[in-house]
PDB file of C-alpha atoms and ligand atoms in Angstrom:
ATOM      1  CA  UNK A   1      26.654  74.025-188.846  1.00  0.00           C
ATOM      2  CA  UNK A   2      23.239  75.319-189.766  1.00  0.00           C
ATOM      3  CA  UNK A   3      21.316  74.133-193.346  1.00  0.00           C
ATOM      4  CA  UNK A   4      21.925  76.747-195.897  1.00  0.00           C
ATOM      5  CA  UNK A   5      19.266  77.460-198.227  1.00  0.00           C
ATOM      6  CA  UNK A   6      20.465  78.334-201.869  1.00  0.00           C
ATOM      7  CA  UNK A   7      17.224  80.404-203.144  1.00  0.00           C
ATOM      8  CA  UNK A   8      15.265  83.553-204.178  1.00  0.00           C
ATOM      9  CA  UNK A   9      12.110  85.331-202.778  1.00  0.00           C
ATOM     10  CA  UNK A  10       9.780  83.495-205.111  1.00  0.00           C
ATOM     11  CA  UNK A  11       7.634  80.659-205.093  1.00  0.00           C
ATOM     12  CA  UNK A  12       9.640  77.210-204.510  1.00  0.00           C
ATOM     13  CA  UNK A  13      11.972  78.634-201.974  1.00  0.00           C
ATOM     14  CA  UNK A  14       9.117  80.008-199.682  1.00  0.00           C
ATOM     15  CA  UNK A  15       8.008  76.186-199.271  1.00  0.00           C
ATOM     16  CA  UNK A  16      11.078  75.198-197.881  1.00  0.00           C
ATOM     17  CA  UNK A  17      11.632  78.244-195.498  1.00  0.00           C
ATOM     18  CA  UNK A  18       8.188  77.296-194.284  1.00  0.00           C
ATOM     19  CA  UNK A  19       8.901  74.101-193.847  1.00  0.00           C
ATOM     20  CA  UNK A  20      12.070  74.907-191.872  1.00  0.00           C
ATOM     21  CA  UNK A  21      10.041  76.987-189.497  1.00  0.00           C
ATOM     22  CA  UNK A  22       7.436  74.558-189.130  1.00  0.00           C
ATOM     23  CA  UNK A  23       9.671  72.143-188.220  1.00  0.00           C
ATOM     24  CA  UNK A  24      12.175  74.911-185.687  1.00  0.00           C
ATOM     25  CA  UNK A  25      15.370  74.155-187.825  1.00  0.00           C
ATOM     26  CA  UNK A  26      17.672  77.187-187.823  1.00  0.00           C
ATOM     27  CA  UNK A  27      19.062  77.937-191.396  1.00  0.00           C
ATOM     28  CA  UNK A  28      20.960  80.406-193.339  1.00  0.00           C
ATOM     29  CA  UNK A  29      19.230  81.571-196.336  1.00  0.00           C
ATOM     30  CA  UNK A  30      21.558  82.914-199.178  1.00  0.00           C
ATOM     31  CA  UNK A  31      19.794  84.989-201.887  1.00  0.00           C
ATOM     32  CA  UNK A  32      20.773  83.409-205.770  1.00  0.00           C
ATOM     33  CA  UNK A  33      20.133  86.669-208.087  1.00  0.00           C
ATOM     34  CA  UNK A  34      17.722  84.598-210.316  1.00  0.00           C
ATOM     35  CA  UNK A  35      16.479  87.840-211.809  1.00  0.00           C
ATOM     36  CA  UNK A  36      20.396  88.560-213.473  1.00  0.00           C
ATOM     37  CA  UNK A  37      20.654  84.931-214.310  1.00  0.00           C
ATOM     38  CA  UNK A  38      22.666  83.868-211.391  1.00  0.00           C
ATOM     39  CA  UNK A  39      20.799  80.416-211.541  1.00  0.00           C
ATOM     40  CA  UNK A  40      22.228  79.554-214.668  1.00  0.00           C
ATOM     41  CA  UNK A  41      26.269  79.921-214.190  1.00  0.00           C
ATOM     42  CA  UNK A  42      28.830  77.412-213.758  1.00  0.00           C
ATOM     43  CA  UNK A  43      28.967  77.247-209.946  1.00  0.00           C
ATOM     44  CA  UNK A  44      25.360  77.438-209.434  1.00  0.00           C
ATOM     45  CA  UNK A  45      24.481  74.470-212.200  1.00  0.00           C
ATOM     46  CA  UNK A  46      27.198  72.088-210.375  1.00  0.00           C
ATOM     47  CA  UNK A  47      24.976  71.676-207.042  1.00  0.00           C
ATOM     48  CA  UNK A  48      21.172  72.526-209.122  1.00  0.00           C
ATOM     49  CA  UNK A  49      21.943  71.179-212.964  1.00  0.00           C
ATOM     50  CA  UNK A  50      18.488  72.841-214.054  1.00  0.00           C
ATOM     51  CA  UNK A  51      19.170  76.233-213.149  1.00  0.00           C
ATOM     52  CA  UNK A  52      16.847  76.665-210.818  1.00  0.00           C
ATOM     53  CA  UNK A  53      16.700  77.829-206.969  1.00  0.00           C
ATOM     54  CA  UNK A  54      16.133  76.176-204.183  1.00  0.00           C
ATOM     55  CA  UNK A  55      18.808  74.258-203.226  1.00  0.00           C
ATOM     56  CA  UNK A  56      20.067  73.274-199.991  1.00  0.00           C
ATOM     57  CA  UNK A  57      23.697  72.580-198.704  1.00  0.00           C
ATOM     58  CA  UNK A  58      23.369  70.624-195.407  1.00  0.00           C
ATOM     59  CA  UNK A  59      27.150  70.321-194.251  1.00  0.00           C
ATOM     60  CA  UNK A  60      27.980  69.306-197.731  1.00  0.00           C
ATOM     61  CA  UNK A  61      24.789  67.061-198.494  1.00  0.00           C
ATOM     62  CA  UNK A  62      23.323  68.862-201.612  1.00  0.00           C
ATOM     63  CA  UNK A  63      19.663  68.670-202.628  1.00  0.00           C
ATOM     64  CA  UNK A  64      17.244  70.560-204.646  1.00  0.00           C
ATOM     65  CA  UNK A  65      13.537  70.040-205.677  1.00  0.00           C
ATOM     66  CA  UNK A  66      11.442  71.691-203.364  1.00  0.00           C
ATOM     67  CA  UNK A  67       9.218  68.796-202.409  1.00  0.00           C
ATOM     68  CA  UNK A  68      12.154  66.506-201.997  1.00  0.00           C
ATOM     69  CA  UNK A  69      13.948  68.929-199.452  1.00  0.00           C
ATOM     70  CA  UNK A  70      10.766  69.206-197.980  1.00  0.00           C
ATOM     71  CA  UNK A  71      10.310  65.608-197.213  1.00  0.00           C
ATOM     72  CA  UNK A  72      14.452  65.332-196.355  1.00  0.00           C
ATOM     73  CA  UNK A  73      13.892  68.327-193.352  1.00  0.00           C
ATOM     74  CA  UNK A  74      10.435  66.654-192.014  1.00  0.00           C
ATOM     75  CA  UNK A  75      12.204  63.635-191.957  1.00  0.00           C
ATOM     76  CA  UNK A  76      15.303  64.315-190.460  1.00  0.00           C
ATOM     77  CA  UNK A  77      13.933  66.344-187.407  1.00  0.00           C
ATOM     78  CA  UNK A  78      10.852  64.123-187.444  1.00  0.00           C
ATOM     79  CA  UNK A  79      10.639  64.795-183.274  1.00  0.00           C
ATOM     80  CA  UNK A  80      10.655  68.650-183.523  1.00  0.00           C
ATOM     81  CA  UNK A  81       7.943  70.670-184.595  1.00  0.00           C
ATOM     82  CA  UNK A  82       5.082  70.218-186.735  1.00  0.00           C
ATOM     83  CA  UNK A  83       4.993  66.533-187.597  1.00  0.00           C
ATOM     84  CA  UNK A  84       4.314  67.248-191.118  1.00  0.00           C
ATOM     85  CA  UNK A  85       4.399  63.383-192.285  1.00  0.00           C
ATOM     86  CA  UNK A  86       2.314  60.795-190.612  1.00  0.00           C
ATOM     87  CA  UNK A  87       3.698  58.108-189.268  1.00  0.00           C
ATOM     88  CA  UNK A  88       0.281  55.687-189.456  1.00  0.00           C
ATOM     89  CA  UNK A  89       0.677  53.460-192.729  1.00  0.00           C
ATOM     90  CA  UNK A  90      -2.887  54.660-193.694  1.00  0.00           C
ATOM     91  CA  UNK A  91      -2.583  58.626-192.824  1.00  0.00           C
ATOM     92  CA  UNK A  92       0.968  58.482-194.831  1.00  0.00           C
ATOM     93  CA  UNK A  93      -1.223  56.784-197.717  1.00  0.00           C
ATOM     94  CA  UNK A  94      -3.489  60.099-197.276  1.00  0.00           C
ATOM     95  CA  UNK A  95      -0.860  61.819-197.416  1.00  0.00           C
ATOM     96  CA  UNK A  96       0.647  60.735-200.549  1.00  0.00           C
ATOM     97  CA  UNK A  97      -2.541  60.762-202.249  1.00  0.00           C
ATOM     98  CA  UNK A  98      -3.155  64.451-201.520  1.00  0.00           C
ATOM     99  CA  UNK A  99       0.617  65.369-202.412  1.00  0.00           C
ATOM    100  CA  UNK A 100      -0.417  63.637-205.310  1.00  0.00           C
ATOM    101  CA  UNK A 101      -3.449  65.733-206.041  1.00  0.00           C
ATOM    102  CA  UNK A 102      -1.293  68.640-205.560  1.00  0.00           C
ATOM    103  CA  UNK A 103       1.679  67.775-208.485  1.00  0.00           C
ATOM    104  CA  UNK A 104      -1.459  66.272-210.685  1.00  0.00           C
ATOM    105  CA  UNK A 105      -4.395  68.598-210.835  1.00  0.00           C
ATOM    106  CA  UNK A 106      -3.593  71.853-208.628  1.00  0.00           C
ATOM    107  CA  UNK A 107       0.031  73.052-209.959  1.00  0.00           C
ATOM    108  CA  UNK A 108      -0.494  72.954-213.584  1.00  0.00           C
ATOM    109  CA  UNK A 109      -3.105  75.637-213.796  1.00  0.00           C
ATOM    110  CA  UNK A 110      -2.284  77.700-210.836  1.00  0.00           C
ATOM    111  CA  UNK A 111       1.567  77.938-211.907  1.00  0.00           C
ATOM    112  CA  UNK A 112       0.095  78.616-215.581  1.00  0.00           C
ATOM    113  CA  UNK A 113      -1.981  81.519-214.340  1.00  0.00           C
ATOM    114  CA  UNK A 114       1.006  82.943-212.112  1.00  0.00           C
ATOM    115  CA  UNK A 115       3.249  82.790-214.987  1.00  0.00           C
ATOM    116  CA  UNK A 116       0.659  84.384-217.153  1.00  0.00           C
ATOM    117  CA  UNK A 117      -0.241  87.305-214.786  1.00  0.00           C
ATOM    118  CA  UNK A 118       3.085  87.874-212.774  1.00  0.00           C
ATOM    119  CA  UNK A 119       6.454  86.363-214.084  1.00  0.00           C
ATOM    120  CA  UNK A 120       5.912  86.850-217.732  1.00  0.00           C
ATOM    121  CA  UNK A 121       5.259  91.094-217.304  1.00  0.00           C
ATOM    122  CA  UNK A 122       7.279  91.406-214.312  1.00  0.00           C
ATOM    123  CA  UNK A 123      10.315  89.075-215.356  1.00  0.00           C
ATOM    124  CA  UNK A 124      10.183  88.112-219.081  1.00  0.00           C
ATOM    125  CA  UNK A 125       8.701  91.811-219.948  1.00  0.00           C
ATOM    126  CA  UNK A 126       5.739  90.151-221.689  1.00  0.00           C
ATOM    127  CA  UNK A 127       2.348  91.457-221.646  1.00  0.00           C
ATOM    128  CA  UNK A 128      -0.116  89.178-219.910  1.00  0.00           C
ATOM    129  CA  UNK A 129      -2.481  86.937-222.286  1.00  0.00           C
ATOM    130  CA  UNK A 130      -5.802  87.814-220.037  1.00  0.00           C
ATOM    131  CA  UNK A 131      -7.354  84.556-222.059  1.00  0.00           C
ATOM    132  CA  UNK A 132      -5.103  82.497-221.416  1.00  0.00           C
ATOM    133  CA  UNK A 133      -5.028  83.669-217.665  1.00  0.00           C
ATOM    134  CA  UNK A 134      -8.779  82.955-217.520  1.00  0.00           C
ATOM    135  CA  UNK A 135      -8.404  79.956-219.011  1.00  0.00           C
ATOM    136  CA  UNK A 136      -6.692  78.716-216.319  1.00  0.00           C
ATOM    137  CA  UNK A 137      -7.959  80.110-213.374  1.00  0.00           C
ATOM    138  CA  UNK A 138     -11.455  78.645-214.571  1.00  0.00           C
ATOM    139  CA  UNK A 139      -9.401  75.378-214.647  1.00  0.00           C
ATOM    140  CA  UNK A 140      -8.034  75.931-211.237  1.00  0.00           C
ATOM    141  CA  UNK A 141     -11.566  77.221-209.733  1.00  0.00           C
ATOM    142  CA  UNK A 142     -12.937  73.708-210.626  1.00  0.00           C
ATOM    143  CA  UNK A 143     -10.332  71.837-209.099  1.00  0.00           C
ATOM    144  CA  UNK A 144     -10.776  74.060-206.059  1.00  0.00           C
ATOM    145  CA  UNK A 145     -14.480  73.517-206.360  1.00  0.00           C
ATOM    146  CA  UNK A 146     -13.603  69.837-205.227  1.00  0.00           C
ATOM    147  CA  UNK A 147     -11.177  70.469-202.440  1.00  0.00           C
ATOM    148  CA  UNK A 148     -13.795  72.580-200.980  1.00  0.00           C
ATOM    149  CA  UNK A 149     -15.918  69.505-200.858  1.00  0.00           C
ATOM    150  CA  UNK A 150     -13.319  67.935-199.517  1.00  0.00           C
ATOM    151  CA  UNK A 151     -12.311  70.050-196.793  1.00  0.00           C
ATOM    152  CA  UNK A 152     -15.649  70.423-195.785  1.00  0.00           C
ATOM    153  CA  UNK A 153     -15.385  67.149-194.210  1.00  0.00           C
ATOM    154  CA  UNK A 154     -11.604  67.276-192.885  1.00  0.00           C
ATOM    155  CA  UNK A 155      -9.342  69.941-191.486  1.00  0.00           C
ATOM    156  CA  UNK A 156      -6.592  69.794-193.952  1.00  0.00           C
ATOM    157  CA  UNK A 157      -5.910  67.922-197.634  1.00  0.00           C
ATOM    158  CA  UNK A 158      -4.557  64.727-196.278  1.00  0.00           C
ATOM    159  CA  UNK A 159      -7.014  64.714-192.930  1.00  0.00           C
ATOM    160  CA  UNK A 160      -7.207  66.480-189.845  1.00  0.00           C
ATOM    161  CA  UNK A 161      -3.386  67.185-189.294  1.00  0.00           C
ATOM    162  CA  UNK A 162      -1.246  69.725-191.386  1.00  0.00           C
ATOM    163  CA  UNK A 163       1.199  67.613-193.541  1.00  0.00           C
ATOM    164  CA  UNK A 164       3.504  68.420-196.402  1.00  0.00           C
ATOM    165  CA  UNK A 165       0.747  68.152-199.010  1.00  0.00           C
ATOM    166  CA  UNK A 166      -0.844  71.313-197.593  1.00  0.00           C
ATOM    167  CA  UNK A 167       2.233  73.344-197.471  1.00  0.00           C
ATOM    168  CA  UNK A 168       3.017  72.248-201.123  1.00  0.00           C
ATOM    169  CA  UNK A 169       0.050  74.565-202.213  1.00  0.00           C
ATOM    170  CA  UNK A 170       1.817  77.456-200.478  1.00  0.00           C
ATOM    171  CA  UNK A 171       3.856  78.753-203.737  1.00  0.00           C
ATOM    172  CA  UNK A 172       1.334  79.021-206.024  1.00  0.00           C
ATOM    173  CA  UNK A 173      -1.418  79.081-203.830  1.00  0.00           C
ATOM    174  CA  UNK A 174      -0.192  82.591-202.704  1.00  0.00           C
ATOM    175  CA  UNK A 175       0.822  83.676-205.886  1.00  0.00           C
ATOM    176  CA  UNK A 176      -2.651  83.358-207.789  1.00  0.00           C
ATOM    177  CA  UNK A 177      -3.997  85.356-204.800  1.00  0.00           C
ATOM    178  CA  UNK A 178      -1.372  88.081-205.444  1.00  0.00           C
ATOM    179  CA  UNK A 179      -2.488  87.962-209.573  1.00  0.00           C
ATOM    180  CA  UNK A 180      -5.728  89.239-208.081  1.00  0.00           C
ATOM    181  CA  UNK A 181      -8.232  86.077-207.997  1.00  0.00           C
ATOM    182  CA  UNK A 182     -10.615  84.834-205.482  1.00  0.00           C
ATOM    183  CA  UNK A 183     -10.009  81.652-206.083  1.00  0.00           C
ATOM    184  CA  UNK A 184      -8.938  80.728-202.283  1.00  0.00           C
ATOM    185  CA  UNK A 185     -11.027  83.467-200.724  1.00  0.00           C
ATOM    186  CA  UNK A 186     -14.818  82.874-202.340  1.00  0.00           C
ATOM    187  CA  UNK A 187     -14.106  79.088-201.170  1.00  0.00           C
ATOM    188  CA  UNK A 188     -14.639  79.051-197.176  1.00  0.00           C
ATOM    189  CA  UNK A 189     -13.058  75.618-196.369  1.00  0.00           C
ATOM    190  CA  UNK A 190      -9.915  76.495-198.766  1.00  0.00           C
ATOM    191  CA  UNK A 191      -9.540  79.646-197.452  1.00  0.00           C
ATOM    192  CA  UNK A 192      -9.137  78.445-194.036  1.00  0.00           C
ATOM    193  CA  UNK A 193      -6.846  75.978-194.968  1.00  0.00           C
ATOM    194  CA  UNK A 194      -4.689  78.682-196.862  1.00  0.00           C
ATOM    195  CA  UNK A 195      -4.977  80.905-193.593  1.00  0.00           C
ATOM    196  CA  UNK A 196      -2.974  78.027-191.626  1.00  0.00           C
ATOM    197  CA  UNK A 197      -0.932  77.140-194.556  1.00  0.00           C
ATOM    198  CA  UNK A 198       0.419  81.128-194.667  1.00  0.00           C
ATOM    199  CA  UNK A 199       0.531  81.383-191.199  1.00  0.00           C
ATOM    200  CA  UNK A 200       3.996  79.722-191.285  1.00  0.00           C
ATOM    201  CA  UNK A 201       5.430  82.093-194.267  1.00  0.00           C
ATOM    202  CA  UNK A 202       8.332  84.150-193.880  1.00  0.00           C
ATOM    203  CA  UNK A 203       8.894  87.393-195.993  1.00  0.00           C
ATOM    204  CA  UNK A 204      11.913  86.677-197.852  1.00  0.00           C
ATOM    205  CA  UNK A 205      14.327  89.746-198.800  1.00  0.00           C
ATOM    206  CA  UNK A 206      16.660  89.945-201.786  1.00  0.00           C
TER     207      UNK A 206
HETATM  208  N1  GSH B   1      10.649  71.812-209.380  1.00  0.00           N
HETATM  209  C1  GSH B   1      11.509  72.745-208.948  1.00  0.00           C
HETATM  210  C2  GSH B   1      11.161  74.099-209.320  1.00  0.00           C
HETATM  211  C3  GSH B   1      12.015  75.430-209.153  1.00  0.00           C
HETATM  212  C4  GSH B   1      11.496  76.605-209.787  1.00  0.00           C
HETATM  213  O1  GSH B   1      10.928  77.041-210.571  1.00  0.00           O
HETATM  214  N2  GSH B   1      12.319  77.709-209.392  1.00  0.00           N
HETATM  215  C5  GSH B   1      11.727  79.087-209.858  1.00  0.00           C
HETATM  216  C6  GSH B   1      11.863  80.000-209.239  1.00  0.00           C
HETATM  217  S1  GSH B   1      10.253  79.505-207.675  1.00  0.00           S
HETATM  218  C7  GSH B   1      13.300  79.856-210.680  1.00  0.00           C
HETATM  219  O2  GSH B   1      14.865  79.266-210.298  1.00  0.00           O
HETATM  220  N3  GSH B   1      13.233  80.215-211.781  1.00  0.00           N
HETATM  221  C8  GSH B   1      14.253  81.008-212.413  1.00  0.00           C
HETATM  222  C9  GSH B   1      14.677  80.116-213.594  1.00  0.00           C
HETATM  223  O3  GSH B   1      13.633  79.109-213.775  1.00  0.00           O
HETATM  224  O4  GSH B   1      15.159  80.356-214.340  1.00  0.00           O
HETATM  225  C10 GSH B   1      11.681  73.179-207.342  1.00  0.00           C
HETATM  226  O5  GSH B   1      10.731  72.380-206.886  1.00  0.00           O
HETATM  227  O6  GSH B   1      12.533  73.276-206.738  1.00  0.00           O
END
């Protein structure tokens, strides 16, 4: 039985699907209608108690939190597709460093900018607060200036090989582009890395 991904064509399911594609693992994508509250149903909360997509079902083994799912897939299928987690102890430490930078520096302002410009108007019926959006774009820009300097010296965020730490930037890196910013494209080294990350993306349908 192939891995079942219960998700929606939004930010985090895209990461899980991208990891499965990079690892050449077959999967079934099962659409969860988060736009009509299916993720808050008792059946869904049994599997994902926080009421968010995605989660996976691997022959009865249920796992949620996209970064944890990504590590599970990359570890289980270590011998196929793109490696994604280095085996050398120092390369692995640099991978954890880059993954921590994504959570602690990139995700906050990127999520806030995407929420303000895309999610709030489209899904919550709220007007975009342009000042909040711009404040977060500016904060993210400062972080990406540092990324640009790092990526001038190495191909990817954890070194010269693509890792999960790069792919973790896919969900909100993509959305800040859709939100109309040039945060990625105006920084050549960041853009080079972003183009590679996005090359593994599959367009999901409802
Ligand atoms: N930390 C979670 C975040 C999941 C998340 O934010 N999911 C969004 C879609 S991308 C969702 O389910 N939103 C609907 C909701 O919160 O009700 C993960 O990594 O899986």
